[in-house]
Short mmCIF file of C-alpha atoms in Angstrom, two decimals:
data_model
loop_
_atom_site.label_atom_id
_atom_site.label_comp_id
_atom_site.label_asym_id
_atom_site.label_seq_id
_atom_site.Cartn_x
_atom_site.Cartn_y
_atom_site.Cartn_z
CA UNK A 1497 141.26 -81.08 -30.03
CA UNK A 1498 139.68 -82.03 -26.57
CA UNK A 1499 142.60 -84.40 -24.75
CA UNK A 1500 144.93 -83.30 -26.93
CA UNK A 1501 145.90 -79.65 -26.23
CA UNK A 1502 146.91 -79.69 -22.52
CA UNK A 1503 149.68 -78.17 -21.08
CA UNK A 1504 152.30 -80.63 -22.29
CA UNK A 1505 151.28 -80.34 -25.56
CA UNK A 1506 151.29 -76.47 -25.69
CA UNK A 1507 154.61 -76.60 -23.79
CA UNK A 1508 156.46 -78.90 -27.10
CA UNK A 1509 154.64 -76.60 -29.56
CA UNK A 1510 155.79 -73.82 -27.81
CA UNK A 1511 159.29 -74.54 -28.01
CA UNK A 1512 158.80 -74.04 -31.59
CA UNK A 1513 157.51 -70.16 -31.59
CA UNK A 1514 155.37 -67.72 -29.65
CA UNK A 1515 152.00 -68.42 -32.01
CA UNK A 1516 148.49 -67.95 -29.58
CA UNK A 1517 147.72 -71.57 -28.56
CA UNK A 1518 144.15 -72.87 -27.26
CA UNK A 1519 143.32 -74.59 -24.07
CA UNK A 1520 140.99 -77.47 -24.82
CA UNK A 1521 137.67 -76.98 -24.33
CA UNK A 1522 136.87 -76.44 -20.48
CA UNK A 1523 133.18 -76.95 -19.17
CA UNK A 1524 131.80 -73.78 -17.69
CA UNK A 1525 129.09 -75.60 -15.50
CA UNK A 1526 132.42 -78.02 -14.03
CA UNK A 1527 134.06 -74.55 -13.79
CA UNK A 1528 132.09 -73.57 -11.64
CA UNK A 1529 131.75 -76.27 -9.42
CA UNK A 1530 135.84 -76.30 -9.80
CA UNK A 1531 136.29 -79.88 -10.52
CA UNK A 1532 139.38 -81.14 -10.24
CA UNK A 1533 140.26 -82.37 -13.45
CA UNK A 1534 138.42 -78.82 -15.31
CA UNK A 1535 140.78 -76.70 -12.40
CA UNK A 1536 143.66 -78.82 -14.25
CA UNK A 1537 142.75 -78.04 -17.47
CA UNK A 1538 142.69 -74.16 -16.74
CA UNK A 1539 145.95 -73.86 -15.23
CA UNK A 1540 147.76 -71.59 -17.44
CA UNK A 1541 150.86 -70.85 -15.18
CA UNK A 1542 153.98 -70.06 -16.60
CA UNK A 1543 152.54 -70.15 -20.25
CA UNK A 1544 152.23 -67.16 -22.01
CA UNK A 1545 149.70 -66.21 -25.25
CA UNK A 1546 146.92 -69.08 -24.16
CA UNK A 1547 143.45 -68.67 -24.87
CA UNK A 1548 141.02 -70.29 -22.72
CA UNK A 1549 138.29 -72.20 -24.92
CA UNK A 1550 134.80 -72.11 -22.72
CA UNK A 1551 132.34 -74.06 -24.19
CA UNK A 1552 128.87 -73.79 -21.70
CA UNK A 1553 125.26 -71.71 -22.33
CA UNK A 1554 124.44 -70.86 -18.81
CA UNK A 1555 124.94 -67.27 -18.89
CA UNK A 1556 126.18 -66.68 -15.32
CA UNK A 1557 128.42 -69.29 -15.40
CA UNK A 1558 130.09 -68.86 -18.80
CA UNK A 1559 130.78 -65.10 -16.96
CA UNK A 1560 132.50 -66.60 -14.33
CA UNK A 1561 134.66 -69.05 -16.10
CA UNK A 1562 135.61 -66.54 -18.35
CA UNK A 1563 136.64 -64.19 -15.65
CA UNK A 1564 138.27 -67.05 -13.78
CA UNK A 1565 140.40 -67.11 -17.14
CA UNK A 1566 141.05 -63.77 -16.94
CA UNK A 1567 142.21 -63.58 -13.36
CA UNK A 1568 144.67 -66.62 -14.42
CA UNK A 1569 146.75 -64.72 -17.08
CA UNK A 1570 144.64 -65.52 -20.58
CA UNK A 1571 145.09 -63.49 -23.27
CA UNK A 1572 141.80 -64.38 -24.50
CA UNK A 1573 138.79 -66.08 -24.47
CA UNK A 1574 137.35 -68.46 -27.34
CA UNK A 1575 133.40 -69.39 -27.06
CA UNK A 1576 133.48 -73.02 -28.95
CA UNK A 1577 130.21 -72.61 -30.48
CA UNK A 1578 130.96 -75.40 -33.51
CA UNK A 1579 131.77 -78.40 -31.81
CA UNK A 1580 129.45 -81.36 -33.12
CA UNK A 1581 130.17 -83.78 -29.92
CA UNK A 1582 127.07 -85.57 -29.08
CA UNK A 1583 126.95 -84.69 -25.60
CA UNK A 1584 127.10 -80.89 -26.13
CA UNK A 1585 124.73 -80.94 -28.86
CA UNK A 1586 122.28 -82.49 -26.18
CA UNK A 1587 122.18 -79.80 -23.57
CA UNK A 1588 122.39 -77.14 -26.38
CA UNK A 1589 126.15 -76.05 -26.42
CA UNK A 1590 128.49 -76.08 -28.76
CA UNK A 1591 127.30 -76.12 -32.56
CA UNK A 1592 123.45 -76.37 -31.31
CA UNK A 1593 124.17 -72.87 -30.69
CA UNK A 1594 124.14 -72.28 -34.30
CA UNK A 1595 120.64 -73.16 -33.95
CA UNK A 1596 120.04 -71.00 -31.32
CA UNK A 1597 120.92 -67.46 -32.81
CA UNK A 1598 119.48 -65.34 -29.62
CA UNK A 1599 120.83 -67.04 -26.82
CA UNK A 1600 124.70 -67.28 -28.86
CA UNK A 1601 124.98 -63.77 -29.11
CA UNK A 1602 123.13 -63.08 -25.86
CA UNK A 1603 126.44 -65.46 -23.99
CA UNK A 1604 128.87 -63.74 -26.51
CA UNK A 1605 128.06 -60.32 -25.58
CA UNK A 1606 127.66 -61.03 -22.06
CA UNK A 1607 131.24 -62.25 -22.21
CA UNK A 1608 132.45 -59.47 -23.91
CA UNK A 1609 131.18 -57.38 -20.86
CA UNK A 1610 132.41 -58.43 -18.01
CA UNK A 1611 136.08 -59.37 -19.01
CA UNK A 1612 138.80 -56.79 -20.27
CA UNK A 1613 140.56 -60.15 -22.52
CA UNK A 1614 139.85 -60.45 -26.25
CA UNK A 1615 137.05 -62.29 -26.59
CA UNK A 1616 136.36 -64.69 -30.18
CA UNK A 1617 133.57 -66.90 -31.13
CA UNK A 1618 134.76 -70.23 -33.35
CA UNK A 1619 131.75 -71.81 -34.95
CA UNK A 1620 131.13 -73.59 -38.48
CA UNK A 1621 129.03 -73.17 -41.33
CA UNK A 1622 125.69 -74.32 -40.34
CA UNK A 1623 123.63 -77.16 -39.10
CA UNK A 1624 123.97 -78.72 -42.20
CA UNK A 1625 124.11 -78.55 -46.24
CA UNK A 1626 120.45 -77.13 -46.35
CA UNK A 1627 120.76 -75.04 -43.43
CA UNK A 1628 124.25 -72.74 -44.05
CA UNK A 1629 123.11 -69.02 -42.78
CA UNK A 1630 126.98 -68.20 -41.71
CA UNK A 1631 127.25 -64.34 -43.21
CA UNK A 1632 123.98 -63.54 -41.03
CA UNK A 1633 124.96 -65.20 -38.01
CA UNK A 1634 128.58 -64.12 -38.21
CA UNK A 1635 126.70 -60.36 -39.26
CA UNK A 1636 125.07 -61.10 -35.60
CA UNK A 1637 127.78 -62.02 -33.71
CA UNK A 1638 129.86 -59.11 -34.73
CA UNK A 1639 127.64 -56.65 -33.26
CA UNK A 1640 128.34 -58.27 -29.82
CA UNK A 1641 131.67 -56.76 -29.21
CA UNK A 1642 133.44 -60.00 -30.42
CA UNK A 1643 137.53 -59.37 -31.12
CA UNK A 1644 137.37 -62.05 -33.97
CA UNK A 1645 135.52 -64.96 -35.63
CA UNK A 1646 137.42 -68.65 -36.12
CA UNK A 1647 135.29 -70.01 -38.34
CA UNK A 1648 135.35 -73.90 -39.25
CA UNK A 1649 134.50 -74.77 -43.12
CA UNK A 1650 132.28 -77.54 -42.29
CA UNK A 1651 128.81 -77.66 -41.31
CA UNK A 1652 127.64 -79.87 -37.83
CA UNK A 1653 126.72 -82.35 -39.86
CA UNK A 1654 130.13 -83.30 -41.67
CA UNK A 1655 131.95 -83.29 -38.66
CA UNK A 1656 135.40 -83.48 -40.16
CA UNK A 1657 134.29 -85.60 -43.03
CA UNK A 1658 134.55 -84.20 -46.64
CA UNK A 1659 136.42 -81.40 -47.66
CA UNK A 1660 136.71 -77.84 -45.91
CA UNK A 1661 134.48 -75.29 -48.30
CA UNK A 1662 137.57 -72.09 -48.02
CA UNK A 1663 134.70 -70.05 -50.40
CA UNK A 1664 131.82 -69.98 -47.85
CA UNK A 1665 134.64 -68.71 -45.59
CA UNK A 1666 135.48 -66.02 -47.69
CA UNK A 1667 132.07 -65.15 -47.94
CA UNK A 1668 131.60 -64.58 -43.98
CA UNK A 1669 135.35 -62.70 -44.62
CA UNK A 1670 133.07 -60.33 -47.14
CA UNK A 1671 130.27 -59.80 -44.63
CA UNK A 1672 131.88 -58.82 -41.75
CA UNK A 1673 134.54 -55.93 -40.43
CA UNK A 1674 135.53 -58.40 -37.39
CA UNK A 1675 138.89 -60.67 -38.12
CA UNK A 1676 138.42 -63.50 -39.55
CA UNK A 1677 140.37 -66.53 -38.62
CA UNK A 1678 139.83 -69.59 -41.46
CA UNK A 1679 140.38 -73.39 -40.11
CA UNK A 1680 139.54 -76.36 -41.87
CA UNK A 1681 141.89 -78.89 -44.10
CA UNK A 1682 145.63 -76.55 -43.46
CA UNK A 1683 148.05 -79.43 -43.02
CA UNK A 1684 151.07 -77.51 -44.27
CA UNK A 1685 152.31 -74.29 -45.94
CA UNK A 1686 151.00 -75.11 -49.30
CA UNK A 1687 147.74 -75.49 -47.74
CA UNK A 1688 147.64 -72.19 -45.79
CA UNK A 1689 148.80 -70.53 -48.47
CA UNK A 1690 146.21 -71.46 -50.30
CA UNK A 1691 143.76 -71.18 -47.71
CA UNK A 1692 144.62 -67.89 -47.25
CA UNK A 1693 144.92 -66.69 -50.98
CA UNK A 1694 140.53 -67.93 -51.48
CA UNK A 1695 139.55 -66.94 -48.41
CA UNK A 1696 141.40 -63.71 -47.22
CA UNK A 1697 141.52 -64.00 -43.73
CA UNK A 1698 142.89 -62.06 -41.45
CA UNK A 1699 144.60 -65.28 -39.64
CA UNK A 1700 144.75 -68.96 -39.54
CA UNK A 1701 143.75 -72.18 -37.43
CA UNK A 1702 145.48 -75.42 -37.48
CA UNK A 1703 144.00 -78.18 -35.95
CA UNK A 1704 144.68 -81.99 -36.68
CA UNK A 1705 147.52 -80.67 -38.49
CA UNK A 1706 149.87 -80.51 -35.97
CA UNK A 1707 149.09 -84.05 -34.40
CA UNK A 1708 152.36 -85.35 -34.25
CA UNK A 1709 153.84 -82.47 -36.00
CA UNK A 1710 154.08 -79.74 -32.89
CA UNK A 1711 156.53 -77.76 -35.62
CA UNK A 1712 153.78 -77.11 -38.09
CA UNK A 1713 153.05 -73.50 -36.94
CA UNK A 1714 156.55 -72.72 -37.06
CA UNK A 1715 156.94 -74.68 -40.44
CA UNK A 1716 153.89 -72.63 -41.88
CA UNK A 1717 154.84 -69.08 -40.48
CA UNK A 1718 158.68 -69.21 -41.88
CA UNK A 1719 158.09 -71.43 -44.61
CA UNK A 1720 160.69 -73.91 -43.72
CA UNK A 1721 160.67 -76.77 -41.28
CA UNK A 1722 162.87 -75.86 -38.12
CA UNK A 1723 165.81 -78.00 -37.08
CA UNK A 1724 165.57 -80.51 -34.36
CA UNK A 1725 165.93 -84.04 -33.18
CA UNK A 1726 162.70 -85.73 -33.60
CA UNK A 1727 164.05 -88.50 -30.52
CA UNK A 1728 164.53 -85.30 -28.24
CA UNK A 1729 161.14 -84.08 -28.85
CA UNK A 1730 159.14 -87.38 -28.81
CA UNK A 1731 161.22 -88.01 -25.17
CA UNK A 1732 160.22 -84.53 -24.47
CA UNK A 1733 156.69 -84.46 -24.79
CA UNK A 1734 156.92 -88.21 -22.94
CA UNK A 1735 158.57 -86.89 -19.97
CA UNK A 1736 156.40 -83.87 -19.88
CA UNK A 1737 153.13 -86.29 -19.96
CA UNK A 1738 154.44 -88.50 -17.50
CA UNK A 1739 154.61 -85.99 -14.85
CA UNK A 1740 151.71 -83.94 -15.44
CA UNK A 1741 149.34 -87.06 -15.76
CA UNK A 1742 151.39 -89.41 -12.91
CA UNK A 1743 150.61 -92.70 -13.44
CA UNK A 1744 147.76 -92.08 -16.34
CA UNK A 1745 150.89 -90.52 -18.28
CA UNK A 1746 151.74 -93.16 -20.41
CA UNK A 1747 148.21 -94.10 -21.54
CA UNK A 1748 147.99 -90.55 -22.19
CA UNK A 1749 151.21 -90.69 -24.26
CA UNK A 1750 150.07 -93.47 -26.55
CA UNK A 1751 148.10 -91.12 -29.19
CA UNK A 1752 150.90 -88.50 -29.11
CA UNK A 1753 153.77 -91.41 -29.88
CA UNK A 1754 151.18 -92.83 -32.64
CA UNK A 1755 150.85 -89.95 -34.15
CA UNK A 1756 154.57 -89.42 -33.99
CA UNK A 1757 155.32 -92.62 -35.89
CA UNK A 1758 153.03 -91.73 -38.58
CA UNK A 1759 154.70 -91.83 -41.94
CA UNK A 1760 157.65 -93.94 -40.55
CA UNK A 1761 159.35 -96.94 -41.54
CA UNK A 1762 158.32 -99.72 -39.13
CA UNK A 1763 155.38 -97.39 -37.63
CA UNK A 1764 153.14 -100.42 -37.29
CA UNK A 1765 155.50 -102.33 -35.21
CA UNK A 1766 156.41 -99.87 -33.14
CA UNK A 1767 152.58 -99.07 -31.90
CA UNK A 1768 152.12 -102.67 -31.60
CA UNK A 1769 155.03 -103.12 -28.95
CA UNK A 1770 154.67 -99.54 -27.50
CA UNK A 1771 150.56 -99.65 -26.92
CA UNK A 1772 151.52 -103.27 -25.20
CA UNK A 1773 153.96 -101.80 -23.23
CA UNK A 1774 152.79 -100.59 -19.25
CA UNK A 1775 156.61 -99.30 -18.04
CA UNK A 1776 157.32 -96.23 -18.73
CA UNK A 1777 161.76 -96.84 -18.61
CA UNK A 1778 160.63 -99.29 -21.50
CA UNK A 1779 158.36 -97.30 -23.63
CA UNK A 1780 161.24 -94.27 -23.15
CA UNK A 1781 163.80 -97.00 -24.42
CA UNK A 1782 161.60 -98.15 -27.44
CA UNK A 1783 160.61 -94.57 -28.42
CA UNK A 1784 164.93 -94.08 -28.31
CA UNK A 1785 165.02 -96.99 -30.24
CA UNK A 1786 162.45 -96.48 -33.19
CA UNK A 1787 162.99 -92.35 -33.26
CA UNK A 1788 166.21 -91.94 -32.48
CA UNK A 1789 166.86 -93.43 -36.24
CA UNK A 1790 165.07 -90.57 -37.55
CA UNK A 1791 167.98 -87.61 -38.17
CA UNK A 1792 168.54 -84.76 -36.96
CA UNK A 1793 166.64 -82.04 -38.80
#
């Protein structure tokens, strides 16, 4: 969910309940050196129930982004040790620290030390098909002092190809005392449900499931879809984009508003005009236009 769970986007699914919400995933090595655009993507003000996702295996410096979290108002830290980007996988991070038992629970308990915040571990199945080991290294990672373990039903090597596997979830569920938190394939109640019925976790993560749909959460916890104007929200989350990314707002904005139109009448011809579009009065006009047909839920 890198680029897509900033602040705006947290502040529209917000609106829609008080569910813990994840930063995206924040370098701990441009932490450190407090880049500008990492410093950006750990401001937390005025938001309430965020966890800070750290991704990073320098030791020292995973410490003091996590207690640079901390001293920001987190409620939590999340040590992204599944994600199967390329460039993480290179310098070890990520899911190569799947592969890399020793030095993931050396970061994860070192963590766990030195801040007084929750701290979880998300990670996936394995390397790959032939290479699954998830009860032992979840078995390992619990004796760190861990609050709770997300765990991803996919291995490195699908990505998020194929089909979540719920069972081998339920399996790491079996193995541990730790909460469990399933992810993988819950689009919508029916899904989590079910999700939740196979594997038994303690708690669920929704992902690409709420691209476009910042209600999902809400729709999944209460088992009905909430009432609201889908114009005010698309405008909303515009607005909010606008100012918090300035003049890179609207380029931002583009996946949101496709993602938005998804499943609409006329979808295609609306991305066509909007992604052609470079004012932001006129892309606020055309999302009026195209949305504002939608009713009132």
């Amino acid at each position: 969910m890198a680029g897509v769970t900033d602040k705006p986007f947290r502040q529209i699914v917000r609106a829609f309940g008080p569910h813990p919400l994840y930063t995206e995933m924040i370098g701990v090595e441009s932490a450190r050196r407090h880049q500008p655009q990492t410093m950006k993507m750990m401001d937390i003000s005025g938001e309430e129930n965020i966890v800070v996702q750290l991704v990073g295996v320098d030791i020292p410096k995973m410490i003091y982004a996590a207690k640079m979290a901390q001293d920001r108002g987190a409620a939590g830290i999340g040590i992204n040790m599944g994600c199967p980007v390329r460039k993480l996988i290179a310098n070890g991070s990520g899911a190569a620290l799947m592969r890399n038992p020793d030095l993931a629970c050396l970061i994860a308990e070192s963590v766990v030390k030195n801040v007084s915040i929750p701290v979880s571990v998300k990670t996936r199945l394995g390397w790959d098909a032939a290479h699954i080991a998830i009860a032992d290294f979840a078995r390992r990672l619990e004796g760190t002092g861990i609050s709770s373990l997300v765990i991803h039903g996919r291995t490195k090597e699908q990505g998020y190809a194929g089909t979540a596997d719920w069972e081998a979830i339920a399996q790491v569920k079996r193995a541990v005392s730790v909460p469990v938190i399933a992810n993988g394939d819950i689009t919508d109640r029916r899904s989590a449900e079910a999700c939740l019925t196979q594997t038994r976790a303690d708690g669920l993560m929704v992902g690409r499931g709420v691209l476009g749909r910042p209600w999902l959460l809400r729709e999944i916890t209460s088992g009905r879809k909430p009432r609201f104007c889908l114009s005010d929200v698309v405008s909303d989350h515009l607005d909010r984009l606008i100012s918090y990314y300035e003049r890179h707002g609207l380029l931002v904005a583009r996946k949101h508003l496709s993602w938005y139109a998804g499943g609409h009448a006329g979808a295609a011809a609306f991305r066509r005009r909007m992604f052609r579009e470079t004012d932001a009065d006129a892309v606020r006009r055309l999302v009026l236009d195209f949305f504002g047909e939608a009713r009132c839920q």
